[in-house]
PDB file of C-alpha atoms in Angstrom:
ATOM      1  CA  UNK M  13     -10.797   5.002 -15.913  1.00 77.00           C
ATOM      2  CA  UNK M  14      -9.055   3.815 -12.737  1.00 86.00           C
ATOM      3  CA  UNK M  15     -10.496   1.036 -10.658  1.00 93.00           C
ATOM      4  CA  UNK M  16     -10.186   3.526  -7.566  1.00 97.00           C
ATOM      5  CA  UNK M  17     -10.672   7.616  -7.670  1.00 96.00           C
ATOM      6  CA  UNK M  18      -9.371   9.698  -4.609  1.00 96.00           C
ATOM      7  CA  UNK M  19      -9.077  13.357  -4.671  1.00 92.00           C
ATOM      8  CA  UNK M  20      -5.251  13.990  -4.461  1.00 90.00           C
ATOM      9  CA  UNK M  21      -5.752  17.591  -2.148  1.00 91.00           C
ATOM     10  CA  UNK M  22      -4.405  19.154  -0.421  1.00 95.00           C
ATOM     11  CA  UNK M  23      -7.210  19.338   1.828  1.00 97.00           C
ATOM     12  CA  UNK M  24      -5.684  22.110   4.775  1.00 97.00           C
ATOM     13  CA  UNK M  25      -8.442  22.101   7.841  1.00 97.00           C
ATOM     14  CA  UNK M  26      -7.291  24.090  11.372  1.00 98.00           C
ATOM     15  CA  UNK M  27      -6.829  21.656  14.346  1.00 98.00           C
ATOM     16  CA  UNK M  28     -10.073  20.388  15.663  1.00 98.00           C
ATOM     17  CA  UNK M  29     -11.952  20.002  12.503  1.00 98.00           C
ATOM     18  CA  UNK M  30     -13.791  17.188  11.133  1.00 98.00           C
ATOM     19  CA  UNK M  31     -12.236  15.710   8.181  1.00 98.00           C
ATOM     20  CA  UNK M  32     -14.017  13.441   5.521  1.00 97.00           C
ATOM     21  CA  UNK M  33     -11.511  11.608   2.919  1.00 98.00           C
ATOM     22  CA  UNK M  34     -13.619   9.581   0.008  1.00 97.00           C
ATOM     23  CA  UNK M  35     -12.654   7.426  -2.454  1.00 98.00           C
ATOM     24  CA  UNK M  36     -15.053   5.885  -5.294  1.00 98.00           C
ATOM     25  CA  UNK M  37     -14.732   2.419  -6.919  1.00 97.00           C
ATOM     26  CA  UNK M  38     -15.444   0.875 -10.429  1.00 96.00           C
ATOM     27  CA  UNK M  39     -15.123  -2.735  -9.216  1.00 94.00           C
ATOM     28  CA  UNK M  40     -18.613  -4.714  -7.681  1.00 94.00           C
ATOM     29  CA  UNK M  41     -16.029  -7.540  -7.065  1.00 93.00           C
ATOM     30  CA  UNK M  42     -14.522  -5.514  -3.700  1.00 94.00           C
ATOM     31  CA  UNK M  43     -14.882  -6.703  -0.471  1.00 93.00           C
ATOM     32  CA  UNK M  44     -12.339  -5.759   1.765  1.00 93.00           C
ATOM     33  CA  UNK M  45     -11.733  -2.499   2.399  1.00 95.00           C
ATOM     34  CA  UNK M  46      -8.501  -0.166   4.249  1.00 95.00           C
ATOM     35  CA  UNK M  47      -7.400   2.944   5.155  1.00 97.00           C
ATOM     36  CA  UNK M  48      -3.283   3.636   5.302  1.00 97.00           C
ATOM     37  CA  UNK M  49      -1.668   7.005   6.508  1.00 97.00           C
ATOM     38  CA  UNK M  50       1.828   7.940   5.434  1.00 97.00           C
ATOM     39  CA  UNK M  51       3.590  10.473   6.120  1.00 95.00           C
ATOM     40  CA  UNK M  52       6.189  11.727   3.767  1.00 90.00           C
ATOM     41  CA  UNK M  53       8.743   9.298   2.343  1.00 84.00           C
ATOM     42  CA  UNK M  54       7.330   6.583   5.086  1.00 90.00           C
ATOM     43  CA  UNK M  55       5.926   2.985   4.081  1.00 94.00           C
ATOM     44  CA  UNK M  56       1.919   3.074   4.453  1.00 96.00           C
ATOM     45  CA  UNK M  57       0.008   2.453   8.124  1.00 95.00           C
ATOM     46  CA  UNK M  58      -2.808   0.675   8.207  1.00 94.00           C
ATOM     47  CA  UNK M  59      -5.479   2.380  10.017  1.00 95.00           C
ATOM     48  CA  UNK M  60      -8.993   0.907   9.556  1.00 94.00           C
ATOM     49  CA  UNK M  61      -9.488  -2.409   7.766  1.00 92.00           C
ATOM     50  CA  UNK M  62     -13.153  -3.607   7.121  1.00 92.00           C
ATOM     51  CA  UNK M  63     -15.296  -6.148   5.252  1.00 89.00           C
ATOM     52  CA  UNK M  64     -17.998  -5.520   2.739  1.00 86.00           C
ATOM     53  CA  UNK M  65     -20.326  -2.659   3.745  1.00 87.00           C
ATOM     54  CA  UNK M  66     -21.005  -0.408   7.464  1.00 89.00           C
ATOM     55  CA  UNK M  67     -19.075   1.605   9.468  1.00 93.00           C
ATOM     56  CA  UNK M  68     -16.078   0.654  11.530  1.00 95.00           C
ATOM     57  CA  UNK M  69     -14.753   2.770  14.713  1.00 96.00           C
ATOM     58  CA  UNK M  70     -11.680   3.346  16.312  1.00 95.00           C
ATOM     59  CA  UNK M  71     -11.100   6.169  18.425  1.00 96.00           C
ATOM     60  CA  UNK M  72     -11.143   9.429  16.192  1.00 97.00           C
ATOM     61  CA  UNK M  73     -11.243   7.577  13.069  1.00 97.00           C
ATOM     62  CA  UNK M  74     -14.406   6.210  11.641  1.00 97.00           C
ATOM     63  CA  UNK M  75     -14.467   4.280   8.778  1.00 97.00           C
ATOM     64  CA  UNK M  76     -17.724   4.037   6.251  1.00 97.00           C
ATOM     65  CA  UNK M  77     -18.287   1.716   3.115  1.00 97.00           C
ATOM     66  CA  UNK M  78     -21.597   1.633   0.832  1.00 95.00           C
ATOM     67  CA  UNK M  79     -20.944  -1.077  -1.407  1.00 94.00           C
ATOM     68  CA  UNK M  80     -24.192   0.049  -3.187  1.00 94.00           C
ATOM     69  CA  UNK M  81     -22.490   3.273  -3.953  1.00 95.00           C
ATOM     70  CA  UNK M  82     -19.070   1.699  -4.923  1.00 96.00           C
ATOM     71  CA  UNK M  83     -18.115   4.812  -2.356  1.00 96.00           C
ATOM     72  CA  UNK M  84     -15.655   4.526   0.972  1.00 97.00           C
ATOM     73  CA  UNK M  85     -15.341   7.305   3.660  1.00 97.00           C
ATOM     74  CA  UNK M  86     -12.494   8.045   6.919  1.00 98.00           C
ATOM     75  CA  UNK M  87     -13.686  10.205   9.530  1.00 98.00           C
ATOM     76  CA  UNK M  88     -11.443  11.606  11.442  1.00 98.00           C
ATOM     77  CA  UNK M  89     -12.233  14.175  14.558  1.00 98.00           C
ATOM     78  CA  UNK M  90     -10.715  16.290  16.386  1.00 98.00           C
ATOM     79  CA  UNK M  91      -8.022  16.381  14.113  1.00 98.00           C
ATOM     80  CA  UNK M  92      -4.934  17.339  15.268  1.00 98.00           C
ATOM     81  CA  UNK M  93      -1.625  18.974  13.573  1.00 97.00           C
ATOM     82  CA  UNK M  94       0.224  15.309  14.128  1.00 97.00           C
ATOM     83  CA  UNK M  95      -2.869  13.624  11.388  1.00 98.00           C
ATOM     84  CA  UNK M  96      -0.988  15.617   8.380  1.00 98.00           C
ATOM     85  CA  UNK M  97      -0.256  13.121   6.076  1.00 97.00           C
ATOM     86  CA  UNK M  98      -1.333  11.249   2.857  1.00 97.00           C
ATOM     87  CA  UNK M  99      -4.216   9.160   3.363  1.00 98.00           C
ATOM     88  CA  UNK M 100      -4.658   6.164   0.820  1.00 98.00           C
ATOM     89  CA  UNK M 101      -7.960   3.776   0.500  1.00 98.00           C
ATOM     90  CA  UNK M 102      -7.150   0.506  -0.901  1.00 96.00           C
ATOM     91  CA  UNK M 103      -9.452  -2.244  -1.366  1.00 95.00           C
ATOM     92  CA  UNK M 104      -9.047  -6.080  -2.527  1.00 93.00           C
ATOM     93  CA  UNK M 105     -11.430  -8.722  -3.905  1.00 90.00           C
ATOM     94  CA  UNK M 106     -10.582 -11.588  -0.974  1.00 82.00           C
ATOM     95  CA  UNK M 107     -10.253 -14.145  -3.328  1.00 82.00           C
ATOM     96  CA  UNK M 108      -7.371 -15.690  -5.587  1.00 77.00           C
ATOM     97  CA  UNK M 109      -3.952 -13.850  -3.869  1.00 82.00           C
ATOM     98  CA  UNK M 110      -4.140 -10.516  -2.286  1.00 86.00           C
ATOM     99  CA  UNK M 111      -3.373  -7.703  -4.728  1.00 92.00           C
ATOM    100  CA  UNK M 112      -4.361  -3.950  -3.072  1.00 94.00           C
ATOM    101  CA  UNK M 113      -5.913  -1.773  -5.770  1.00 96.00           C
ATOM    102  CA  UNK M 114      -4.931   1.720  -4.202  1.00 97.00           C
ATOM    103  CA  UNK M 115      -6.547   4.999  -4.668  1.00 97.00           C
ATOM    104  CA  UNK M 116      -3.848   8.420  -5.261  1.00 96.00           C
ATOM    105  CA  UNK M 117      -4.062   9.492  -2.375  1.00 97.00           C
ATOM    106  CA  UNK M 118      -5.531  12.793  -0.684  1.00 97.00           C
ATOM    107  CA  UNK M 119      -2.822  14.606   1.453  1.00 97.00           C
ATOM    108  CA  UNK M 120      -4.716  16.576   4.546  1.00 98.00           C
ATOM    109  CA  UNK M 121      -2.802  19.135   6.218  1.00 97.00           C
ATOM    110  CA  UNK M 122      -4.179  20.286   9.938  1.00 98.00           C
ATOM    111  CA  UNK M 123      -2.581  23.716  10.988  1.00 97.00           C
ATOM    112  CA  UNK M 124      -2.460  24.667  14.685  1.00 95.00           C
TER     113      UNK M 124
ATOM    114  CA  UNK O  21       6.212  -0.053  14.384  1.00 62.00           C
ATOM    115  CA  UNK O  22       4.778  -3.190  12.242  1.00 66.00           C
ATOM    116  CA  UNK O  23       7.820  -5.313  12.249  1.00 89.00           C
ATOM    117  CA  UNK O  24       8.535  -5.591   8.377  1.00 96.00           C
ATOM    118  CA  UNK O  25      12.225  -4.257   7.599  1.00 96.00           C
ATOM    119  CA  UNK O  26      13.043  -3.111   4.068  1.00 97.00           C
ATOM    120  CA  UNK O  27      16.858  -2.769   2.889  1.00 97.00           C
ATOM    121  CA  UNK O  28      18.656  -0.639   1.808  1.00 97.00           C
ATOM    122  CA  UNK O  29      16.567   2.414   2.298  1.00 96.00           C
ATOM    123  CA  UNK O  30      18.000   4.740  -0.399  1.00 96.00           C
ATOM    124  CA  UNK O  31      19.944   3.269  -3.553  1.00 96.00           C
ATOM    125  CA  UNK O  32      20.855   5.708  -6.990  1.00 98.00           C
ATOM    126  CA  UNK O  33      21.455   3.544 -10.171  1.00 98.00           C
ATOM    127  CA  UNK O  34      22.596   4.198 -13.473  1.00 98.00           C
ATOM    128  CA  UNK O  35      20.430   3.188 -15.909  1.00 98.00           C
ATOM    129  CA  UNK O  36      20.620  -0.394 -16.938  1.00 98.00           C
ATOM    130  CA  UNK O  37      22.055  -1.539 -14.267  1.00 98.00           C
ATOM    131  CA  UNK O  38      20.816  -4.275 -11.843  1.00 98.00           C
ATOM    132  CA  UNK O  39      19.393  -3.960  -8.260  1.00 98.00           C
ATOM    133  CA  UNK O  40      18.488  -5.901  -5.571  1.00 98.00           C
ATOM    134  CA  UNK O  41      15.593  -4.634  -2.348  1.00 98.00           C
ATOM    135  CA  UNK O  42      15.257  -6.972   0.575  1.00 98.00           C
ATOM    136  CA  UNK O  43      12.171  -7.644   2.648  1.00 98.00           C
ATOM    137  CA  UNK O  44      12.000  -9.236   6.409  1.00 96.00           C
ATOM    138  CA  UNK O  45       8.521 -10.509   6.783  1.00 93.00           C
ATOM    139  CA  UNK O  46       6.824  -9.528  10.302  1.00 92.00           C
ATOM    140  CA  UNK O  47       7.078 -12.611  12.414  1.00 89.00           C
ATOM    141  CA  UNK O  48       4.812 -14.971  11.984  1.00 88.00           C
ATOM    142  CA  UNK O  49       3.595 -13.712   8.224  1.00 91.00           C
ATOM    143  CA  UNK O  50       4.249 -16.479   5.161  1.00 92.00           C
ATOM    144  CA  UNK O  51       3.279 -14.000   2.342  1.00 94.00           C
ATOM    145  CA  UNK O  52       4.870 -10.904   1.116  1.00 96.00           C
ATOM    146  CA  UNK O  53       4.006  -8.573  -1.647  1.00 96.00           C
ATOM    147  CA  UNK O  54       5.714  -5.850  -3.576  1.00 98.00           C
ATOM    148  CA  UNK O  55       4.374  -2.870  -4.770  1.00 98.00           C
ATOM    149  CA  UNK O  56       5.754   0.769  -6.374  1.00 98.00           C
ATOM    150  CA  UNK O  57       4.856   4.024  -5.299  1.00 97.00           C
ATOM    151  CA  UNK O  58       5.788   6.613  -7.984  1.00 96.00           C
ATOM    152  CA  UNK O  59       5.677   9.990  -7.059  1.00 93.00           C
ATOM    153  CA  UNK O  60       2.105  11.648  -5.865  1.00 91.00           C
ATOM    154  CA  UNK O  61       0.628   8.189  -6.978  1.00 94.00           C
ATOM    155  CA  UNK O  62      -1.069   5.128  -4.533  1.00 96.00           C
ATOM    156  CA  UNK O  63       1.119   1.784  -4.569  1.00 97.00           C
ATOM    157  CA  UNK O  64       1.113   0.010  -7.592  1.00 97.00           C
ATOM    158  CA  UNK O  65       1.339  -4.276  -7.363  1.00 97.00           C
ATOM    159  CA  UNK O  66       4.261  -5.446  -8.408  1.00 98.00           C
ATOM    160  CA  UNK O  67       3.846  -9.436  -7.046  1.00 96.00           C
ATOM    161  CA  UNK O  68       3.184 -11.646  -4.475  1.00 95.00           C
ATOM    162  CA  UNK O  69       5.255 -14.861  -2.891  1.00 95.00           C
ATOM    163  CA  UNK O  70       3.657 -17.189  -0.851  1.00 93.00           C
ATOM    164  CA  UNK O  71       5.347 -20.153   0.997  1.00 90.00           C
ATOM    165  CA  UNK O  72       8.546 -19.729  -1.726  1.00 92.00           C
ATOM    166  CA  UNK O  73       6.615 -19.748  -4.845  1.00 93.00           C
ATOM    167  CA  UNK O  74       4.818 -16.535  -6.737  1.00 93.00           C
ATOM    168  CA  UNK O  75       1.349 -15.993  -6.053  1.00 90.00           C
ATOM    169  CA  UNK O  76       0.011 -13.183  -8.232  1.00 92.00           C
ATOM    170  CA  UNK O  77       1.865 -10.809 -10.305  1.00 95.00           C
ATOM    171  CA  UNK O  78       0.624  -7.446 -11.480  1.00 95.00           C
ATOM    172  CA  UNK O  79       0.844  -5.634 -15.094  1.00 95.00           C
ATOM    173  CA  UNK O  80       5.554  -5.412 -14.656  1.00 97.00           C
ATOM    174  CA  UNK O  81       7.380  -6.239 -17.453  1.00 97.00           C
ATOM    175  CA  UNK O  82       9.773  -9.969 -16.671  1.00 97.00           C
ATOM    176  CA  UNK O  83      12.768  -7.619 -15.921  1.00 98.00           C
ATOM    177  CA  UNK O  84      10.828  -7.485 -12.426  1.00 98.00           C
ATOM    178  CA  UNK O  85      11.405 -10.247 -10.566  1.00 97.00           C
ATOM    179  CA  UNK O  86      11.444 -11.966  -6.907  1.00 97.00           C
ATOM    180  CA  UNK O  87      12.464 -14.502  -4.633  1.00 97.00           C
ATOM    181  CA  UNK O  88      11.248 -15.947  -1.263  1.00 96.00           C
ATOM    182  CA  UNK O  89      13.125 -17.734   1.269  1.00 95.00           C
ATOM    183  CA  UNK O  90      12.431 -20.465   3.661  1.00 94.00           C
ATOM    184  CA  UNK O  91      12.147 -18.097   6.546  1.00 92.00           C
ATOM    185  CA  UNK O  92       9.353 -15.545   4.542  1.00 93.00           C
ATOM    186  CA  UNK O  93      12.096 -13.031   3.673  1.00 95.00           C
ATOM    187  CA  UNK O  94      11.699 -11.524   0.316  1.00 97.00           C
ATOM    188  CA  UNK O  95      13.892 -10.367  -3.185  1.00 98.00           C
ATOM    189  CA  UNK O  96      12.819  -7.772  -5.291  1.00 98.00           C
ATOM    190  CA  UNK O  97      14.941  -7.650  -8.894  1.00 98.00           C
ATOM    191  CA  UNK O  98      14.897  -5.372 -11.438  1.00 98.00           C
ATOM    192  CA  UNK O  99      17.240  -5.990 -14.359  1.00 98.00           C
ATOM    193  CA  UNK O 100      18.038  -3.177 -16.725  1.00 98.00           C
ATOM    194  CA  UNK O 101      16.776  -0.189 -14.881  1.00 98.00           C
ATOM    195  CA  UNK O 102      14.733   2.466 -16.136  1.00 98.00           C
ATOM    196  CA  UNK O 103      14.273   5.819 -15.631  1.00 98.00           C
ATOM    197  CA  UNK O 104      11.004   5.562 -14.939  1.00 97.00           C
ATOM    198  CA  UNK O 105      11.946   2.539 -12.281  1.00 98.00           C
ATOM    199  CA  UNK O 106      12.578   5.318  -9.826  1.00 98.00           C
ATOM    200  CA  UNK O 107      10.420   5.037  -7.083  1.00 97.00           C
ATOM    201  CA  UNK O 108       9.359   3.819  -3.649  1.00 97.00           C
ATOM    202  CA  UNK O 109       9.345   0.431  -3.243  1.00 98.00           C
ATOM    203  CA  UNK O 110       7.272  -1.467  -0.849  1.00 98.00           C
ATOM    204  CA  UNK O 111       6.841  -4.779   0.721  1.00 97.00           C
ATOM    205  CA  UNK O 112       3.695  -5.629   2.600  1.00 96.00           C
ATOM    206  CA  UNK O 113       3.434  -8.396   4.689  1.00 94.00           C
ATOM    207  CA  UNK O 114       0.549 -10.913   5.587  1.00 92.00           C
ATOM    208  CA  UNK O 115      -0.586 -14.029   6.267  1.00 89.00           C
ATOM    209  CA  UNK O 116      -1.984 -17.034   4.290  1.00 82.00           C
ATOM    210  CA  UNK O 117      -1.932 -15.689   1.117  1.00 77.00           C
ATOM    211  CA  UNK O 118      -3.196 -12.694   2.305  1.00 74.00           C
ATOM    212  CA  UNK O 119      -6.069 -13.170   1.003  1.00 78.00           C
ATOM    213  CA  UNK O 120      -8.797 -10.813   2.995  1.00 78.00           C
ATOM    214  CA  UNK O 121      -6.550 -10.309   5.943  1.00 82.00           C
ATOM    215  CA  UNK O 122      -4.702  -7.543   7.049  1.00 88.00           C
ATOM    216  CA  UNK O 123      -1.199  -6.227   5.396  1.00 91.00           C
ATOM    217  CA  UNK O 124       1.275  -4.225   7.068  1.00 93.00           C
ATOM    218  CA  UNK O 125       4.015  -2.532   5.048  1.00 95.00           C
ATOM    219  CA  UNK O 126       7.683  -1.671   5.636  1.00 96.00           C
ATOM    220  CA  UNK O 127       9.406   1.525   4.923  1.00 96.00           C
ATOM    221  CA  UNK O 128       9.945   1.194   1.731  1.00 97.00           C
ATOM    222  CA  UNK O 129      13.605   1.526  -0.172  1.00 98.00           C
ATOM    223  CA  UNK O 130      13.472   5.028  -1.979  1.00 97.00           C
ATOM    224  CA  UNK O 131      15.314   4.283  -5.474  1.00 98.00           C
ATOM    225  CA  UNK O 132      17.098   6.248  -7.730  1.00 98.00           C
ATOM    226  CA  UNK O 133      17.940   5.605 -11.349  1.00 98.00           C
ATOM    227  CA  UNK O 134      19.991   8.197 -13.076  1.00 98.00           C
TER     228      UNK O 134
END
């Protein structure tokens, strides 16, 4: 079993929609938690970054992390054609040296 | 933008060969890591250097290895490529160890090994 499960999509929504992205976790030991977007054959962007469990906003995006669950959400609204991409949760313990455990990724794609 | 360069940003290889990625830190970071991205899969740790020395090292055979120099700027080597070496590889920058702070990635060099 890996340490991090994320759907791989596609997930296709029309512009405007909600989108939820989720990843699970195996690992209690997690504290720190991230979001990246990359588009295809780019290097990862971080887009939310956030410590142990709540909910974290910026703009459209919305980030959400039960540590009780071992379960991570991104919100994003009002999507818009320019948010296709892959979007990868990684997560790290915050102790020893930083090693990011990533999910698959889940690619969204938002049509006009 | 986040300021961490990768080079070269395509390479093919023959298999066994040697190769060599290079990593500009953003300014101000003392820690970078490596990581592969196979196809359709999340970023896989490769290692970590901190202040010259390694840090951390993930499950890569010893044919992976790195360097850092005095100003943060960062070596990836494989020796005797693979096939299955082909891939995306990343640097990630950060500070302090990186340890529960933020990491910013470059580009990434796509490689090749035929």
């Amino acid at each position: 079993q890996k340490e991090v499960e994320q759907d791989p999509g596609p997930l296709s929504v029309p512009e405007g929609a909600i989108v939820s992205l989720n990843c699970t976790y195996s690992n209690s030991a997690f504290q720190y938690f991230m979001w990246y977007r990359q588009y295809s054959r780019k290097g990862p962007e971080l887009l939310m970054y956030t410590y142990s469990s709540g909910n974290k906003e910026d703009g459209r995006f919305t980030a959400q992390v039960d540590k009780s669950s071992k379960y991570i959400s991104l919100f994003i609204r009002d999507s818009q054609p320019s948010d296709s991409a892959t979007y990868l949760c990684a997560m790290e313990r915050g102790t020893g040296f930083q090693k990011l455990v990533f999910g698959t990724g889940t690619r969204l794609l938002v049509s006009p | 933008e986040t300021g961490v360069t990768q080079s070269p940003t395509h390479l093919i290889k023959t298999r066994g060969q040697q190769v060599t990625l290079r990593c500009s830190s953003q300014s101000g970071h003392n820690t970078v890591s490596w990581y592969q991205q196979a196809l359709g899969q999340g970023p896989q740790f490769i290692f970590q250097y901190y202040r010259e020395e390694e840090n951390g090292r993930g499950n890569f055979p010893p044919r992976f290895s790195g360097l850092q120099f005095p100003n943060y700027s960062s070596e990836l080597n494989v020796n005797a490529l693979e096939l299955d070496d082909s891939a995306l590889y990343l640097c990630a920058s950060s500070l302090d160890g990186g340890r529960g702070t933020e990491a910013f990635f470059g580009q990434g060099t796509r490689l090749t090994v035929v």
